[in-house]
Short mmCIF file of C-alpha atoms in Angstrom, two decimals:
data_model
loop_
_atom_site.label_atom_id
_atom_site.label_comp_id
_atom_site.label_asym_id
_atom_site.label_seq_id
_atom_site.Cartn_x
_atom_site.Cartn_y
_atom_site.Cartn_z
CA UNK A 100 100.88 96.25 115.16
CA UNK A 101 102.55 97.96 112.06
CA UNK A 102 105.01 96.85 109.66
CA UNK A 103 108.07 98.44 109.87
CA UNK A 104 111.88 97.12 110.49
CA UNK A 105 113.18 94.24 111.82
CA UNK A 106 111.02 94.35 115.09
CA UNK A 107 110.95 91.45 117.89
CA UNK A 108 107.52 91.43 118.91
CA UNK A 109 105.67 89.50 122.33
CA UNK A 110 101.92 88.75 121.43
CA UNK A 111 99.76 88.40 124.39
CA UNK A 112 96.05 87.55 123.64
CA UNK A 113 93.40 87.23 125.58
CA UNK A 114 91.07 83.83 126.13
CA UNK A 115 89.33 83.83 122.94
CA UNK A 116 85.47 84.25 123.24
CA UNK A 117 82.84 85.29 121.40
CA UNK A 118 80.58 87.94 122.54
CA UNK A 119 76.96 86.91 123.07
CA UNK A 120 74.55 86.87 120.47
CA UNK A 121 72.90 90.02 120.15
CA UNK A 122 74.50 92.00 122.75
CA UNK A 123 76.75 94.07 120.14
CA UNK A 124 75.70 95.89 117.18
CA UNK A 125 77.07 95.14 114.35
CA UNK A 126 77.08 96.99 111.13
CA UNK A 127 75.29 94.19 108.90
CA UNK A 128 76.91 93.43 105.54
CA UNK A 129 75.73 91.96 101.52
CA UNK A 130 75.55 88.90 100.83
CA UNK A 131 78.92 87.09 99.97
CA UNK A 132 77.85 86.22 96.18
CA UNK A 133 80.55 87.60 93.45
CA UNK A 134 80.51 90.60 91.23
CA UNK A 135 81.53 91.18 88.09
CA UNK A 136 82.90 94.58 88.29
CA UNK A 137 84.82 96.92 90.80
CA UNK A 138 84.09 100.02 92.06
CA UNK A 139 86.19 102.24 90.84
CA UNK A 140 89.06 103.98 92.48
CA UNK A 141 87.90 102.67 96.04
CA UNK A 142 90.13 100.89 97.80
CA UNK A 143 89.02 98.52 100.81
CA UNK A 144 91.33 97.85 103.96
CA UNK A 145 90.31 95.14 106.07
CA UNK A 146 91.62 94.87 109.48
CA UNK A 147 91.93 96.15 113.01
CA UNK A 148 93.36 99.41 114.61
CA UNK A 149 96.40 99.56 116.95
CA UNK A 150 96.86 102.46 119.40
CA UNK A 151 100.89 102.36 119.69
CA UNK A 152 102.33 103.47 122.83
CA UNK A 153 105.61 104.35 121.52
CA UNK A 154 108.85 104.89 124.22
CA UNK A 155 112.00 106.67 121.85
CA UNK A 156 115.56 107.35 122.93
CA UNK A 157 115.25 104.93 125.35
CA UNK A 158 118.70 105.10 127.88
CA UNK A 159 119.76 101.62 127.59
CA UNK A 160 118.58 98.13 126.26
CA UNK A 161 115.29 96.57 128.20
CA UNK A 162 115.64 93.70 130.08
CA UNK A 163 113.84 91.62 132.84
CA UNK A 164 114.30 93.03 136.33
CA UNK A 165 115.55 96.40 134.91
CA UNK A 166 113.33 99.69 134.79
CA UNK A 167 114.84 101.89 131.28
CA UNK A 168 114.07 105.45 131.13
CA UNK A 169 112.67 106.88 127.92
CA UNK A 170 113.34 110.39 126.81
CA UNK A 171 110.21 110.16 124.18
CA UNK A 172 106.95 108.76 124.52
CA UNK A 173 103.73 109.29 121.99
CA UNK A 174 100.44 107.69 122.20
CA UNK A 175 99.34 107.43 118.22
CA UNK A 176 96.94 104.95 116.12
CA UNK A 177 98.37 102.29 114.41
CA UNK A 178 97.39 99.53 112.59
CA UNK A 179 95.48 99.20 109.43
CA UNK A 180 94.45 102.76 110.29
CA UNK A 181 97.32 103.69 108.87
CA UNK A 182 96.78 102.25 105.83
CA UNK A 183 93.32 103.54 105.68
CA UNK A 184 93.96 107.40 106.53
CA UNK A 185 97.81 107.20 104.57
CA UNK A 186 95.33 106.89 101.43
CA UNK A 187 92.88 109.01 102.23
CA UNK A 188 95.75 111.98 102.80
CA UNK A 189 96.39 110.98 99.13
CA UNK A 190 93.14 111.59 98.35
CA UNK A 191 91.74 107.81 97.67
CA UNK A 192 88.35 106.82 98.35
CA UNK A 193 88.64 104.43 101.39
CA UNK A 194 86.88 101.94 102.79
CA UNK A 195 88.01 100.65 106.51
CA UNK A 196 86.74 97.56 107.39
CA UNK A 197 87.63 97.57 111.47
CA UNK A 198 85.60 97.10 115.21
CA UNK A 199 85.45 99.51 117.81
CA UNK A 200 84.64 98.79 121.48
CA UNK A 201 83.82 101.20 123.82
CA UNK A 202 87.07 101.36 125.91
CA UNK A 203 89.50 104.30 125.83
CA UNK A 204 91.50 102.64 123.01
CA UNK A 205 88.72 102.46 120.74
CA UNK A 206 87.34 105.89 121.32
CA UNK A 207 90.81 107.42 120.48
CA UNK A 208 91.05 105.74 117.21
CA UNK A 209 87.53 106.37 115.93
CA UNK A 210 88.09 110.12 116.83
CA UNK A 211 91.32 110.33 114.94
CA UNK A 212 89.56 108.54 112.11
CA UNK A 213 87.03 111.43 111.77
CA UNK A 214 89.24 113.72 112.34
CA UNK A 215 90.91 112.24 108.85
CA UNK A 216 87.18 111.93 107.56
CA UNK A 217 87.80 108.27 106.80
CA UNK A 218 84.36 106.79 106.02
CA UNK A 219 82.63 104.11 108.71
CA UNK A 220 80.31 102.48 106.28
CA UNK A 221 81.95 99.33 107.36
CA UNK A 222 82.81 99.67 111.13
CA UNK A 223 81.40 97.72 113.59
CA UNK A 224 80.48 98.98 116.89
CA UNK A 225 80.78 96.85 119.98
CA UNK A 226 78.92 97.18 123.49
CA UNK A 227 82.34 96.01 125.20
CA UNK A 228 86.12 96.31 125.21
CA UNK A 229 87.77 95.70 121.70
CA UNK A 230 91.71 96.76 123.05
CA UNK A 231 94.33 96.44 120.51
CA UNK A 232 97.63 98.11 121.86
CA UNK A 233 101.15 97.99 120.93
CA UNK A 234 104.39 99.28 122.98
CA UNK A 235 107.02 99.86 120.74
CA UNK A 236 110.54 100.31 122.54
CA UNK A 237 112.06 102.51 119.70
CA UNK A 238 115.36 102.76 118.79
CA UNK A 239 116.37 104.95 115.83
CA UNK A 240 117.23 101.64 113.57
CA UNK A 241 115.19 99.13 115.14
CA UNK A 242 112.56 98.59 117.88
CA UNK A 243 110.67 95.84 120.12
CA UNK A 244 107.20 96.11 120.64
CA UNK A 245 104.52 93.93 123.01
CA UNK A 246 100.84 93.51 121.59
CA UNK A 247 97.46 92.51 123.27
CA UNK A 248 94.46 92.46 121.29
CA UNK A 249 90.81 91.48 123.05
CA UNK A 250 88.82 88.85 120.86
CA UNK A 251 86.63 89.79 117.86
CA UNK A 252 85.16 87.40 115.16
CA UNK A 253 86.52 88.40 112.33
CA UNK A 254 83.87 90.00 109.39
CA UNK A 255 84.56 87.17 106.50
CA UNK A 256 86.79 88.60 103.84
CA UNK A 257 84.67 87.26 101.18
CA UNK A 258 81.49 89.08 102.30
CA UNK A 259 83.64 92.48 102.53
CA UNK A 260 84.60 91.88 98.94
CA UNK A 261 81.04 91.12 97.65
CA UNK A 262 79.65 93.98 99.39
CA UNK A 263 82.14 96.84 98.69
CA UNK A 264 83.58 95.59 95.60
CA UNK A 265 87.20 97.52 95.74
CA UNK A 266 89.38 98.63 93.23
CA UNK A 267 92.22 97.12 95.33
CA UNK A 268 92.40 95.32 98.66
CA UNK A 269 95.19 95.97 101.15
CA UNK A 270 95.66 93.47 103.94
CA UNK A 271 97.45 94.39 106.37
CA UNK A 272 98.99 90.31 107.05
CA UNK A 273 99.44 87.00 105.69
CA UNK A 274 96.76 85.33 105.52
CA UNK A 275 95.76 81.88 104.05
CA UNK A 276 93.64 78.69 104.24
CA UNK A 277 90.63 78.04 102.40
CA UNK A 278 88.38 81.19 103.67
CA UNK A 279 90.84 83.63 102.42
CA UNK A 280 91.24 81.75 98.97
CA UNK A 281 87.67 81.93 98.49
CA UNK A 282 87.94 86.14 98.93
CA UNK A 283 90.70 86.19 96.77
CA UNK A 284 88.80 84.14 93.93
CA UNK A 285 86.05 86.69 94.21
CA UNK A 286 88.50 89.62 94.08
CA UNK A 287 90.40 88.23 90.95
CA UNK A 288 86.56 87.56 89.37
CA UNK A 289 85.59 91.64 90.75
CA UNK A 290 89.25 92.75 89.00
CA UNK A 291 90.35 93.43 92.38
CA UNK A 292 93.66 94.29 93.28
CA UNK A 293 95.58 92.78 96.37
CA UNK A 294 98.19 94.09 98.00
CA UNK A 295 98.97 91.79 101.04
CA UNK A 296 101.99 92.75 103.59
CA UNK A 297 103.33 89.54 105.84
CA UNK A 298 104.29 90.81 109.42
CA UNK A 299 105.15 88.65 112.02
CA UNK A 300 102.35 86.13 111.58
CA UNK A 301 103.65 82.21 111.07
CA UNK A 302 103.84 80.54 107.68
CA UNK A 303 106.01 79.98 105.52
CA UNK A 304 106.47 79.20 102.04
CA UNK A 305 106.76 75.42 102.66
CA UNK A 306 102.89 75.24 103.36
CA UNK A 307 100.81 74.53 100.73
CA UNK A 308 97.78 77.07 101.90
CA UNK A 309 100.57 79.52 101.89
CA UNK A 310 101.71 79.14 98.35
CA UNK A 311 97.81 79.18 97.37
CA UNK A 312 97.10 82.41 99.09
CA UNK A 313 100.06 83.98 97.20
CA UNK A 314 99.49 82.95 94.38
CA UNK A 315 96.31 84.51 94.06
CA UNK A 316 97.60 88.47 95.17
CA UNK A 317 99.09 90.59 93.64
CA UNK A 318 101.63 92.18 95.47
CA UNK A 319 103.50 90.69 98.43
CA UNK A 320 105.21 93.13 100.16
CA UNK A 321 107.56 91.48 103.25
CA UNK A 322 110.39 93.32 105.23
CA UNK A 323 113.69 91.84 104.30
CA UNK A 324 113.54 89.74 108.40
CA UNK A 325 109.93 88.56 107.41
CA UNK A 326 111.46 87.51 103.87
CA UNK A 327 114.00 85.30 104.86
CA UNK A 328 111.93 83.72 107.49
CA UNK A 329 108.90 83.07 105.40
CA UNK A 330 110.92 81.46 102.40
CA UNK A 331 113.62 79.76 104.90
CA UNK A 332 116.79 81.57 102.89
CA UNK A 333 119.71 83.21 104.14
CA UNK A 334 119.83 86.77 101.78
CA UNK A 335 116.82 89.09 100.35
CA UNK A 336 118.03 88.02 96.75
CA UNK A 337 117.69 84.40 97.62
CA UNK A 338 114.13 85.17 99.17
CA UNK A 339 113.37 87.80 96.26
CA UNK A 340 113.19 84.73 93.71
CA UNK A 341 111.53 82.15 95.85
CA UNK A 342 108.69 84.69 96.27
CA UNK A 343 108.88 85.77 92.51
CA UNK A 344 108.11 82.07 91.42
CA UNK A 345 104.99 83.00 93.51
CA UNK A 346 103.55 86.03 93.76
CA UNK A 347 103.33 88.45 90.14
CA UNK A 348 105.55 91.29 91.88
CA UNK A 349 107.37 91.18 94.88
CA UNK A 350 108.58 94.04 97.32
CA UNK A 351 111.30 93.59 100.11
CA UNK A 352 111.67 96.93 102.68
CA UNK A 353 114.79 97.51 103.92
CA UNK A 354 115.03 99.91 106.51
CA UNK A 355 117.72 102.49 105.12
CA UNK A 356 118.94 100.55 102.42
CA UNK A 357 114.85 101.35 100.69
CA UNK A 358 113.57 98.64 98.70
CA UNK A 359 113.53 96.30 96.08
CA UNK A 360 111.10 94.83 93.86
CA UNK A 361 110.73 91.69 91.29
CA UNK A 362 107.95 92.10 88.90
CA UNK A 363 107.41 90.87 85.28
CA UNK A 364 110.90 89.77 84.87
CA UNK A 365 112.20 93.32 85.74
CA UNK A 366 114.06 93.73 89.31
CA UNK A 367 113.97 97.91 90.76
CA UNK A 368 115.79 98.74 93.76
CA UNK A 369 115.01 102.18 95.33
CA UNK A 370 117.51 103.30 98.30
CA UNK A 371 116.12 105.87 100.89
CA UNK A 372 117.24 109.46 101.17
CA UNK A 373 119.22 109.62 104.45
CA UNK A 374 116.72 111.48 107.01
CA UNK A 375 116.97 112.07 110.88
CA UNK A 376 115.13 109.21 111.96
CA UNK A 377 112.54 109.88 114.98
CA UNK A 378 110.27 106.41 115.52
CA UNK A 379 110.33 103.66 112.63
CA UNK A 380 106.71 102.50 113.40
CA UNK A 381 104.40 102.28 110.76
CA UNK A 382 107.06 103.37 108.38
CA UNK A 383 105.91 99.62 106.43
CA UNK A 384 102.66 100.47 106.05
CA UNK A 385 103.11 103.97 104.98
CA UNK A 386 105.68 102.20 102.12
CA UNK A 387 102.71 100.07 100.93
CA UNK A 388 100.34 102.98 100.77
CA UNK A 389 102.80 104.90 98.52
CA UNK A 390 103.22 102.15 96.45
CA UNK A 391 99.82 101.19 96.05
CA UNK A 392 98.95 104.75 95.03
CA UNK A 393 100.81 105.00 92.43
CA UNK A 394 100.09 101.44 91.16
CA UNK A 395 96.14 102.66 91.08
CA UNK A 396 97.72 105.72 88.97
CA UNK A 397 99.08 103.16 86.31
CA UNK A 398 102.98 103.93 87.66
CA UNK A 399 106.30 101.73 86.63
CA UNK A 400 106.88 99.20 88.94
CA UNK A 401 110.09 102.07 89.36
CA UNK A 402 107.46 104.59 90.19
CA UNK A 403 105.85 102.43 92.19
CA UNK A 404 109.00 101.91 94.63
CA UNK A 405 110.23 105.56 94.55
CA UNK A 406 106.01 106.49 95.84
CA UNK A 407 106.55 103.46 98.73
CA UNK A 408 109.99 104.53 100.29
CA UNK A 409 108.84 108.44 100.04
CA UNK A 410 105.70 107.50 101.84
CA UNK A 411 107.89 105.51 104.07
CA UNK A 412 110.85 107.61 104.11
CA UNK A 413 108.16 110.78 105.64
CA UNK A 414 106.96 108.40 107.95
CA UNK A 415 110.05 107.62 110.01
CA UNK A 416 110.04 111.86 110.51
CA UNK A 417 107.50 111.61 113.89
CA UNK A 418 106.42 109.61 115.78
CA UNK A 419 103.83 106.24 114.39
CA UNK A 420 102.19 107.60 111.09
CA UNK A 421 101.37 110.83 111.93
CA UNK A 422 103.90 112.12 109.36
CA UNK A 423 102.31 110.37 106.60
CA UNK A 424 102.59 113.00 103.41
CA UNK A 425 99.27 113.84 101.84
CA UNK A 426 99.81 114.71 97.94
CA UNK A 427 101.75 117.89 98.04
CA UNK A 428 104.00 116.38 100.64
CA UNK A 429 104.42 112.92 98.50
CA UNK A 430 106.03 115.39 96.04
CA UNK A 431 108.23 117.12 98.01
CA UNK A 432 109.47 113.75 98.93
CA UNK A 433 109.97 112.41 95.98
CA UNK A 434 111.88 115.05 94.99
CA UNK A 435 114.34 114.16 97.61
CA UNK A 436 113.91 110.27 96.97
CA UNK A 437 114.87 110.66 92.66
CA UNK A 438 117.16 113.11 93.04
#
């Protein structure tokens, strides 16, 4: 499921199992022991696809014993593969840390993943269904969206650290408890970079494994709905300096209104160029790859913002990500986003 604005999402997951031993390949890793130095310029992404099955222009609001016609459908990937093939169109070595099965699902997304030459050194290959689908019910300034995703151990964070050693991390959720500080120890002892987005996973500022986690990334980049509900407040400023007493720099998305940003004392807001707005999926994650990019490029925190809502601002164009600029088209939209 991607990041995007304020969605109401329905997980549905299946019994959780674990495959048996040494039925499914797996693409077998380093050991977990730190580093001293990052690779650099390679940027790591660690976790699973979507495929998004996204219904636009739908003819009325969906509800229970009611069948809504939609005027627009696309079948695209979703997911971290956004993330991974946003930076690659900017021309970022990239790393994808995700499992394939071999349903229909899984075949689509690994095609479209050559097809954007993303490198597999770290996928993992499974001799069974590994589904992870999203309907989004799109409206142009929201959406709703229903997820299933099949059961896969996930590869430890701290052993795709060790192994790869990134220049910067994106995850693609919050994450925390004592597993995930461990990776982020070893990424602030490589020098790597973490930039971790929040989605609709629970937590919430209140938890002490949460305020750990934080603490040790870089950049926490929430939607202004995920915001509020992870630091309990009422308005984006209020939740803008709870999360700044956290995290070094904080970004808030907000849909048309752009973003804004807390970092080293200094507070940027960037508002979004007004577009015709075709699908809002993935338009989060295509933010966070903008921003990122230009971060790696040694950008203002104000460059920074203007790369993320261009990236973000191109994404809401078509339908999922597949209107996610490569470098030439990053300018053209930044032209439109400073000017």
């Amino acid at each position: 499921m991607t990041d995007g604005p304020c969605a109401s999402p329905v997980s549905v997951r299946a019994p959780d199992a674990v495959p048996p031993a040494g039925r499914h390949p797996e693409v077998r890793a380093a050991s977990a022991a730190p580093v001293d130095v990052a690779t650099p310029g390679l940027v790591l992404v660690a976790g699973a696809y979507s495929v998004d099955l996204v219904f636009r222009e739908l003819a009325g609001p969906v509800a229970y014993g009611t069948e809504v016609w939609a005027e627009g459908f696309s079948m695209v990937p979703g997911g971290a593969f956004t993330l991974a093939m946003g930076l690659r169109r900017l021309d970022h070595d990239v790393v994808w840390a995700a499992d394939f099965g071999n349903d229909a699902f899984s075949r689509h997304v690994l095609a479209t993943a050559r097809d954007e030459h993303l490198d597999e050194r770290a996928f993992r290959h499974h001799d069974r269904p590994v589904r992870n689908i999203t309907v989004a019910l799109s409206h142009p300034g929201d959406r709703a969206m229903v997820t299933y995703e099949d059961p896969v151990p996930p590869r430890p964070l701290a052993e795709l650290i060790a192994a790869y050693r990134p220049a910067a991390l994106m995850l693609p959720y919050l994450q925390y408890g004592p597993e995930v500080s461990e990776a982020l120890d070893i990424a602030a002892r490589t020098g790597t970079q973490v930039l971790m987005d929040c989605q609709d996973r629970p937590g919430s500022v209140d938890m002490p494994e949460v305020q750990k986690a934080l603490g040790k990334v870089d950049v926490f980049a929430p939607n202004a709905a995920e915001a509020l509900r992870i630091t309990g407040t009422h308005t984006v400023d209020d939740a803008l300096e709870v999360l700044a007493g956290l995290v070094p720099t904080v970004v808030i998305k907000q849909d048309r209104e752009g973003a804004v940003a807390v970092g080293n004392g200094e507070r940027v807001a960037q508002p979004s160029p007004p577009v015709e707005v075709v699908d809002t999926t993935g338009a989060g994650d295509c933010f966070n790859v903008g921003f990122l990019h230009r971060r790696l490029a040694g950008g203002t925190l104000a460059a920074c913002l203007a790369a993320g809502v261009a990236c973000g601002t191109a994404s809401v164009t078509a339908a999922g990500s597949s209107a996610a600029p490569d470098t030439a088209g990053l300018r053209r939209w930044l032209a439109r986003v400073t000017a």
